[in-house]
Amino acid sequence: MAVDLEKHMRTAIEEAKSSLRKGNHGFGAVIIRNKIIVSQAHDTEETEHDATAHAEMNALRIASKYLGKNLGGCILLSTHEPCPMCTAAIIWANIHHIAFGYSISEALRQGRKRIDISCEELFHKAKADIRVDKGILNSECSIFYHQEVRAEIRKLRNASEEQLRYYNQKSTEKRIQWYGSELPNRELVSDDKAFTGYRLLLERLHIREDEAPIVHKDERKVVFHSTNFCPTLEACKILKLDTREICKLYNEGSTDALMKQLDPKLRFTRNYEKIRPHSRYCEEMIEYEK
């Protein structure tokens, strides 16, 4: 019976989450033998001040304590394609099969700093007969290496209420500046203030209408359900933070301030009983207060 790679990749994914919560770089790895987990680890470069403490290296070290340095018959799974250092260690450990989620080439296209050598190139040069399975749970793994998500994680990890309010203030300043100097599309403006506010918000956040469909509209109010990709949501999920608490302090105020640039009587709010990940969507509304 074939090994369930997705099942074991989910363990690596949990390790990557643990890495980010602790202040490391978000890589997870698992080594299995005979369908049983031998070791699991995440990178500890920052917490252990060790540039070689990649997730794969840590997993190999743990596995070797139990099985010896020859890990023949083992499979290594990692959330990210192994770097050249880790690939060489995999060869020396006699691992016969690896699987990963997110590739080096994907990271390079995103602008991340990587050594542009694939693990398959090194396996070929070493004449190592190692099976490679790519893209296992790719979309889930890719979240850890998304630049905006990583930026949100750095800001939100261990943030105090005071820091959240500070971030909201800085966001408010940027949105007001954008409204004043970077909003050439005055065609957005109409007599329907709430709907104009909705269109303004979509433009500022680069959201399509189908990602935030309107579920109620009248002469003074627009209610919509946001399902767009949200770096703050992804960061909160990884860090185990409650969006009902974070978003209230972190970005609701700046969005409301943007609405008030259009008209002081406009108000942006959220229904915190219906907010992701506690709901399938974030229910948000813009209301014109007469």
mmCIF file of C-alpha atoms in Angstrom:
data_model
loop_
_atom_site.group_PDB
_atom_site.id
_atom_site.type_symbol
_atom_site.label_atom_id
_atom_site.label_comp_id
_atom_site.label_asym_id
_atom_site.label_seq_id
_atom_site.Cartn_x
_atom_site.Cartn_y
_atom_site.Cartn_z
ATOM 1 C CA MET A 1 0.000 0.000 0.000
ATOM 2 C CA ALA A 2 1.325 3.443 -0.957
ATOM 3 C CA VAL A 3 2.414 5.926 1.668
ATOM 4 C CA ASP A 4 -0.103 8.720 2.281
ATOM 5 C CA LEU A 5 2.179 11.665 1.554
ATOM 6 C CA GLU A 6 -0.498 14.272 2.192
ATOM 7 C CA LYS A 7 -1.193 12.853 5.651
ATOM 8 C CA HIS A 8 2.456 13.129 6.656
ATOM 9 C CA MET A 9 2.864 16.516 4.977
ATOM 10 C CA ARG A 10 0.210 17.834 7.333
ATOM 11 C CA THR A 11 2.533 16.966 10.208
ATOM 12 C CA ALA A 12 5.311 18.937 8.500
ATOM 13 C CA ILE A 13 2.879 21.827 8.060
ATOM 14 C CA GLU A 14 2.176 21.872 11.799
ATOM 15 C CA GLU A 15 5.926 22.008 12.393
ATOM 16 C CA ALA A 16 6.204 24.994 10.042
ATOM 17 C CA LYS A 17 3.474 26.781 11.987
ATOM 18 C CA SER A 18 5.300 26.076 15.239
ATOM 19 C CA SER A 19 8.464 27.507 13.697
ATOM 20 C CA LEU A 20 6.768 30.795 12.831
ATOM 21 C CA ARG A 21 5.127 31.083 16.244
ATOM 22 C CA LYS A 22 8.552 30.771 17.869
ATOM 23 C CA GLY A 23 10.195 33.375 15.650
ATOM 24 C CA ASN A 24 11.894 31.120 13.115
ATOM 25 C CA HIS A 25 11.382 30.962 9.344
ATOM 26 C CA GLY A 26 8.459 28.599 8.774
ATOM 27 C CA PHE A 27 9.902 25.310 7.524
ATOM 28 C CA GLY A 28 8.753 21.872 8.633
ATOM 29 C CA ALA A 29 10.042 18.360 7.930
ATOM 30 C CA VAL A 30 9.101 14.782 8.739
ATOM 31 C CA ILE A 31 10.962 11.510 8.238
ATOM 32 C CA ILE A 32 8.985 8.278 8.013
ATOM 33 C CA ARG A 33 9.919 4.619 7.752
ATOM 34 C CA ASN A 34 7.445 1.829 7.127
ATOM 35 C CA LYS A 35 4.677 4.492 7.272
ATOM 36 C CA ILE A 36 5.643 5.425 10.827
ATOM 37 C CA ILE A 37 7.035 8.846 11.785
ATOM 38 C CA VAL A 38 10.641 8.518 12.917
ATOM 39 C CA SER A 39 11.248 12.235 13.445
ATOM 40 C CA GLN A 40 9.627 15.598 12.900
ATOM 41 C CA ALA A 41 11.174 19.024 13.255
ATOM 42 C CA HIS A 42 11.141 22.647 12.205
ATOM 43 C CA ASP A 43 13.924 25.117 11.543
ATOM 44 C CA THR A 44 15.557 26.657 14.611
ATOM 45 C CA GLU A 45 18.036 29.028 12.977
ATOM 46 C CA GLU A 46 16.931 32.062 14.983
ATOM 47 C CA THR A 47 16.131 30.488 18.334
ATOM 48 C CA GLU A 48 19.338 28.415 18.370
ATOM 49 C CA HIS A 49 21.504 30.932 16.483
ATOM 50 C CA ASP A 50 22.592 28.208 14.084
ATOM 51 C CA ALA A 51 22.590 28.811 10.318
ATOM 52 C CA THR A 52 22.607 25.043 9.677
ATOM 53 C CA ALA A 53 19.546 24.317 11.810
ATOM 54 C CA HIS A 54 17.152 23.877 8.875
ATOM 55 C CA ALA A 55 14.055 21.739 9.351
ATOM 56 C CA GLU A 56 15.464 18.890 7.244
ATOM 57 C CA MET A 57 18.811 18.940 9.073
ATOM 58 C CA ASN A 58 17.073 18.851 12.448
ATOM 59 C CA ALA A 59 14.830 15.984 11.338
ATOM 60 C CA LEU A 60 17.846 14.041 10.006
ATOM 61 C CA ARG A 61 19.739 14.510 13.270
ATOM 62 C CA ILE A 62 16.800 13.266 15.331
ATOM 63 C CA ALA A 63 16.210 10.264 13.062
ATOM 64 C CA SER A 64 19.901 9.351 13.138
ATOM 65 C CA LYS A 65 19.826 9.140 16.928
ATOM 66 C CA TYR A 66 17.280 6.327 16.611
ATOM 67 C CA LEU A 67 18.330 4.582 13.412
ATOM 68 C CA GLY A 68 21.981 5.481 12.926
ATOM 69 C CA LYS A 69 23.489 7.591 10.178
ATOM 70 C CA ASN A 70 22.240 5.308 7.384
ATOM 71 C CA LEU A 71 18.582 6.193 6.880
ATOM 72 C CA GLY A 72 18.021 3.868 3.947
ATOM 73 C CA GLY A 73 14.364 3.005 3.507
ATOM 74 C CA CYS A 74 13.224 6.352 4.927
ATOM 75 C CA ILE A 75 11.153 9.059 3.256
ATOM 76 C CA LEU A 76 11.690 12.734 4.054
ATOM 77 C CA LEU A 77 8.870 15.221 3.561
ATOM 78 C CA SER A 78 9.337 18.974 3.856
ATOM 79 C CA THR A 79 7.108 21.984 3.356
ATOM 80 C CA HIS A 80 9.755 23.599 1.148
ATOM 81 C CA GLU A 81 12.134 22.035 -1.350
ATOM 82 C CA PRO A 82 15.419 21.249 0.450
ATOM 83 C CA CYS A 83 18.245 23.721 -0.089
ATOM 84 C CA PRO A 84 21.616 22.466 -1.425
ATOM 85 C CA MET A 85 22.968 21.964 2.105
ATOM 86 C CA CYS A 86 19.995 19.850 3.144
ATOM 87 C CA THR A 87 19.966 18.013 -0.190
ATOM 88 C CA ALA A 88 23.602 16.976 0.303
ATOM 89 C CA ALA A 89 22.778 15.736 3.813
ATOM 90 C CA ILE A 90 19.853 13.736 2.390
ATOM 91 C CA ILE A 91 22.248 12.080 -0.074
ATOM 92 C CA TRP A 92 24.788 11.223 2.641
ATOM 93 C CA ALA A 93 22.044 9.848 4.896
ATOM 94 C CA ASN A 94 20.958 7.473 2.092
ATOM 95 C CA ILE A 95 17.349 8.702 2.090
ATOM 96 C CA HIS A 96 15.655 7.033 -0.896
ATOM 97 C CA HIS A 97 12.563 9.207 -1.368
ATOM 98 C CA ILE A 98 11.682 12.833 -0.671
ATOM 99 C CA ALA A 99 8.532 14.910 -1.098
ATOM 100 C CA PHE A 100 8.041 18.652 -0.738
ATOM 101 C CA GLY A 101 5.299 21.245 -1.017
ATOM 102 C CA TYR A 102 6.797 24.530 -2.218
ATOM 103 C CA SER A 103 9.683 24.665 -4.677
ATOM 104 C CA ILE A 104 12.855 26.726 -4.873
ATOM 105 C CA SER A 105 11.788 27.967 -8.310
ATOM 106 C CA GLU A 106 8.494 29.250 -6.856
ATOM 107 C CA ALA A 107 10.386 31.069 -4.115
ATOM 108 C CA LEU A 108 12.715 32.691 -6.645
ATOM 109 C CA ARG A 109 9.780 33.862 -8.778
ATOM 110 C CA GLN A 110 8.349 35.502 -5.679
ATOM 111 C CA GLY A 111 11.591 37.384 -5.165
ATOM 112 C CA ARG A 112 12.850 35.420 -2.184
ATOM 113 C CA LYS A 113 16.573 34.822 -1.701
ATOM 114 C CA ARG A 114 17.372 31.188 -2.531
ATOM 115 C CA ILE A 115 20.320 29.293 -4.024
ATOM 116 C CA ASP A 116 19.079 28.518 -7.521
ATOM 117 C CA ILE A 117 19.888 24.806 -7.581
ATOM 118 C CA SER A 118 17.097 22.245 -7.406
ATOM 119 C CA CYS A 119 17.426 19.114 -5.323
ATOM 120 C CA GLU A 120 16.977 17.042 -8.472
ATOM 121 C CA GLU A 121 20.032 18.690 -10.056
ATOM 122 C CA LEU A 122 22.156 17.708 -7.081
ATOM 123 C CA PHE A 123 20.741 14.189 -6.962
ATOM 124 C CA HIS A 124 21.625 13.832 -10.648
ATOM 125 C CA LYS A 125 25.181 15.130 -10.148
ATOM 126 C CA ALA A 126 25.633 12.771 -7.202
ATOM 127 C CA LYS A 127 24.207 9.865 -9.234
ATOM 128 C CA ALA A 128 21.823 9.328 -6.336
ATOM 129 C CA ASP A 129 18.695 7.335 -7.156
ATOM 130 C CA ILE A 130 16.258 9.315 -5.021
ATOM 131 C CA ARG A 131 12.590 9.605 -5.872
ATOM 132 C CA VAL A 132 11.167 13.132 -5.760
ATOM 133 C CA ASP A 133 7.475 14.002 -5.355
ATOM 134 C CA LYS A 134 6.731 17.702 -5.829
ATOM 135 C CA GLY A 135 3.875 19.991 -4.922
ATOM 136 C CA ILE A 136 2.403 17.949 -2.087
ATOM 137 C CA LEU A 137 -0.227 20.232 -0.502
ATOM 138 C CA ASN A 138 1.395 23.064 -2.428
ATOM 139 C CA SER A 139 -1.268 25.703 -1.725
ATOM 140 C CA GLU A 140 -1.160 25.050 2.019
ATOM 141 C CA CYS A 141 2.641 25.102 2.131
ATOM 142 C CA SER A 142 2.887 28.228 -0.019
ATOM 143 C CA ILE A 143 1.108 30.309 2.641
ATOM 144 C CA PHE A 144 4.199 30.127 4.869
ATOM 145 C CA TYR A 145 6.356 31.774 2.210
ATOM 146 C CA HIS A 146 3.933 34.440 1.009
ATOM 147 C CA GLN A 147 5.668 37.782 1.504
ATOM 148 C CA GLU A 148 2.611 39.630 2.822
ATOM 149 C CA VAL A 149 1.705 36.822 5.221
ATOM 150 C CA ARG A 150 5.250 36.728 6.566
ATOM 151 C CA ALA A 151 5.190 40.506 7.047
ATOM 152 C CA GLU A 152 1.944 40.227 9.017
ATOM 153 C CA ILE A 153 3.391 37.433 11.145
ATOM 154 C CA ARG A 154 6.388 39.586 12.056
ATOM 155 C CA LYS A 155 4.067 42.425 13.097
ATOM 156 C CA LEU A 156 1.475 40.378 14.963
ATOM 157 C CA ARG A 157 3.674 37.877 16.780
ATOM 158 C CA ASN A 158 3.533 38.865 20.474
ATOM 159 C CA ALA A 159 2.040 42.265 19.595
ATOM 160 C CA SER A 160 0.495 44.190 22.497
ATOM 161 C CA GLU A 161 -2.763 46.154 22.285
ATOM 162 C CA GLU A 162 -0.679 49.318 22.176
ATOM 163 C CA GLN A 163 1.294 47.999 19.195
ATOM 164 C CA LEU A 164 -1.890 46.988 17.383
ATOM 165 C CA ARG A 165 -3.302 50.473 17.842
ATOM 166 C CA TYR A 166 -0.027 51.926 16.570
ATOM 167 C CA TYR A 167 -0.195 49.737 13.440
ATOM 168 C CA ASN A 168 -3.778 50.890 12.915
ATOM 169 C CA GLN A 169 -2.676 54.519 13.146
ATOM 170 C CA LYS A 170 0.104 53.999 10.596
ATOM 171 C CA SER A 171 -2.349 52.232 8.289
ATOM 172 C CA THR A 172 -4.782 55.129 8.713
ATOM 173 C CA GLU A 173 -2.106 57.608 7.679
ATOM 174 C CA LYS A 174 -1.255 55.574 4.560
ATOM 175 C CA ARG A 175 -4.896 55.230 3.521
ATOM 176 C CA ILE A 176 -5.588 58.914 3.976
ATOM 177 C CA GLN A 177 -2.476 59.750 1.959
ATOM 178 C CA TRP A 178 -3.594 57.356 -0.785
ATOM 179 C CA TYR A 179 -7.033 58.949 -0.888
ATOM 180 C CA GLY A 180 -5.584 62.428 -1.153
ATOM 181 C CA SER A 181 -2.832 61.821 -3.700
ATOM 182 C CA GLU A 182 -3.401 58.508 -5.477
ATOM 183 C CA LEU A 183 -7.113 58.408 -6.200
ATOM 184 C CA PRO A 184 -7.451 59.635 -9.770
ATOM 185 C CA ASN A 185 -10.558 57.529 -10.384
ATOM 186 C CA ARG A 186 -13.166 60.067 -9.360
ATOM 187 C CA GLU A 187 -15.689 58.065 -11.381
ATOM 188 C CA LEU A 188 -16.079 56.025 -8.219
ATOM 189 C CA VAL A 189 -17.965 58.875 -6.575
ATOM 190 C CA SER A 190 -21.750 58.939 -6.848
ATOM 191 C CA ASP A 191 -24.745 60.116 -4.857
ATOM 192 C CA ASP A 192 -25.048 56.639 -3.306
ATOM 193 C CA LYS A 193 -22.546 57.217 -0.511
ATOM 194 C CA ALA A 194 -22.488 53.701 0.968
ATOM 195 C CA PHE A 195 -22.050 52.042 -2.424
ATOM 196 C CA THR A 196 -19.338 54.543 -3.341
ATOM 197 C CA GLY A 197 -17.576 53.647 -0.092
ATOM 198 C CA TYR A 198 -17.792 49.970 -1.007
ATOM 199 C CA ARG A 199 -16.233 50.570 -4.434
ATOM 200 C CA LEU A 200 -13.547 52.740 -2.854
ATOM 201 C CA LEU A 201 -12.630 49.978 -0.413
ATOM 202 C CA LEU A 202 -12.382 47.391 -3.189
ATOM 203 C CA GLU A 203 -10.071 49.659 -5.170
ATOM 204 C CA ARG A 204 -7.813 50.401 -2.201
ATOM 205 C CA LEU A 205 -7.467 46.737 -1.204
ATOM 206 C CA HIS A 206 -7.370 45.376 -4.777
ATOM 207 C CA ILE A 207 -10.402 43.159 -4.213
ATOM 208 C CA ARG A 208 -12.707 41.980 -6.987
ATOM 209 C CA GLU A 209 -16.467 42.328 -6.514
ATOM 210 C CA ASP A 210 -16.893 38.544 -6.679
ATOM 211 C CA GLU A 211 -14.503 38.264 -3.731
ATOM 212 C CA ALA A 212 -16.710 40.569 -1.644
ATOM 213 C CA PRO A 213 -20.243 40.136 -3.009
ATOM 214 C CA ILE A 214 -22.976 42.467 -1.774
ATOM 215 C CA VAL A 215 -25.670 40.589 0.160
ATOM 216 C CA HIS A 216 -27.784 43.592 1.120
ATOM 217 C CA LYS A 217 -28.087 47.091 -0.274
ATOM 218 C CA ASP A 218 -30.440 49.938 0.395
ATOM 219 C CA GLU A 219 -30.271 53.744 0.151
ATOM 220 C CA ARG A 220 -28.004 54.050 3.181
ATOM 221 C CA LYS A 221 -26.295 50.724 3.734
ATOM 222 C CA VAL A 222 -24.224 48.091 1.929
ATOM 223 C CA VAL A 223 -23.495 44.704 3.495
ATOM 224 C CA PHE A 224 -20.952 42.432 1.823
ATOM 225 C CA HIS A 225 -19.255 39.095 2.502
ATOM 226 C CA SER A 226 -15.493 39.222 2.044
ATOM 227 C CA THR A 227 -13.793 35.999 0.941
ATOM 228 C CA ASN A 228 -10.653 37.515 -0.615
ATOM 229 C CA PHE A 229 -7.161 36.337 0.282
ATOM 230 C CA CYS A 230 -6.257 38.090 3.528
ATOM 231 C CA PRO A 231 -2.661 38.059 4.854
ATOM 232 C CA THR A 232 -3.878 39.137 8.297
ATOM 233 C CA LEU A 233 -6.265 36.183 8.459
ATOM 234 C CA GLU A 234 -3.539 33.731 7.407
ATOM 235 C CA ALA A 235 -1.106 35.184 9.944
ATOM 236 C CA CYS A 236 -3.685 34.929 12.726
ATOM 237 C CA LYS A 237 -4.400 31.295 11.847
ATOM 238 C CA ILE A 238 -0.702 30.431 11.980
ATOM 239 C CA LEU A 239 -0.074 32.363 15.199
ATOM 240 C CA LYS A 240 -3.290 31.089 16.826
ATOM 241 C CA LEU A 241 -4.619 34.613 17.304
ATOM 242 C CA ASP A 242 -8.316 35.413 17.439
ATOM 243 C CA THR A 243 -9.321 37.590 14.488
ATOM 244 C CA ARG A 244 -12.296 38.863 16.492
ATOM 245 C CA GLU A 245 -9.810 40.572 18.792
ATOM 246 C CA ILE A 246 -6.975 41.380 16.398
ATOM 247 C CA CYS A 247 -8.947 42.912 13.520
ATOM 248 C CA LYS A 248 -10.963 45.197 15.792
ATOM 249 C CA LEU A 249 -7.789 46.911 16.986
ATOM 250 C CA TYR A 250 -5.558 46.366 13.987
ATOM 251 C CA ASN A 251 -7.420 47.497 10.894
ATOM 252 C CA GLU A 252 -11.082 48.345 11.434
ATOM 253 C CA GLY A 253 -10.279 51.900 12.464
ATOM 254 C CA SER A 254 -8.126 52.621 9.431
ATOM 255 C CA THR A 255 -10.837 51.343 7.093
ATOM 256 C CA ASP A 256 -13.418 53.514 8.821
ATOM 257 C CA ALA A 257 -11.070 56.499 8.533
ATOM 258 C CA LEU A 258 -10.805 55.902 4.776
ATOM 259 C CA MET A 259 -14.603 55.959 4.479
ATOM 260 C CA LYS A 260 -14.733 59.235 6.353
ATOM 261 C CA GLN A 261 -12.418 60.828 3.784
ATOM 262 C CA LEU A 262 -15.219 60.286 1.310
ATOM 263 C CA ASP A 263 -17.880 61.558 3.700
ATOM 264 C CA PRO A 264 -17.699 62.082 7.506
ATOM 265 C CA LYS A 265 -21.098 60.405 7.868
ATOM 266 C CA LEU A 266 -19.909 57.115 6.398
ATOM 267 C CA ARG A 267 -19.102 54.315 8.834
ATOM 268 C CA PHE A 268 -17.362 50.984 8.278
ATOM 269 C CA THR A 269 -18.038 48.125 10.711
ATOM 270 C CA ARG A 270 -17.835 44.327 10.882
ATOM 271 C CA ASN A 271 -20.123 41.684 12.295
ATOM 272 C CA TYR A 272 -17.700 39.883 14.575
ATOM 273 C CA GLU A 273 -20.092 36.973 14.905
ATOM 274 C CA LYS A 274 -19.379 36.299 11.225
ATOM 275 C CA ILE A 275 -15.676 36.672 10.648
ATOM 276 C CA ARG A 276 -13.145 34.236 9.258
ATOM 277 C CA PRO A 277 -11.990 31.656 10.269
ATOM 278 C CA HIS A 278 -15.067 31.331 12.522
ATOM 279 C CA SER A 279 -17.239 31.798 9.440
ATOM 280 C CA ARG A 280 -16.825 31.169 5.704
ATOM 281 C CA TYR A 281 -16.673 34.920 5.130
ATOM 282 C CA CYS A 282 -16.212 38.222 6.918
ATOM 283 C CA GLU A 283 -19.484 40.114 7.055
ATOM 284 C CA GLU A 284 -18.668 43.801 6.646
ATOM 285 C CA MET A 285 -20.809 46.835 6.129
ATOM 286 C CA ILE A 286 -20.635 50.469 5.125
ATOM 287 C CA GLU A 287 -23.431 52.688 6.393
ATOM 288 C CA TYR A 288 -24.334 56.303 5.735
ATOM 289 C CA GLU A 289 -25.446 57.841 8.994
ATOM 290 C CA LYS A 290 -27.906 60.655 8.289
#
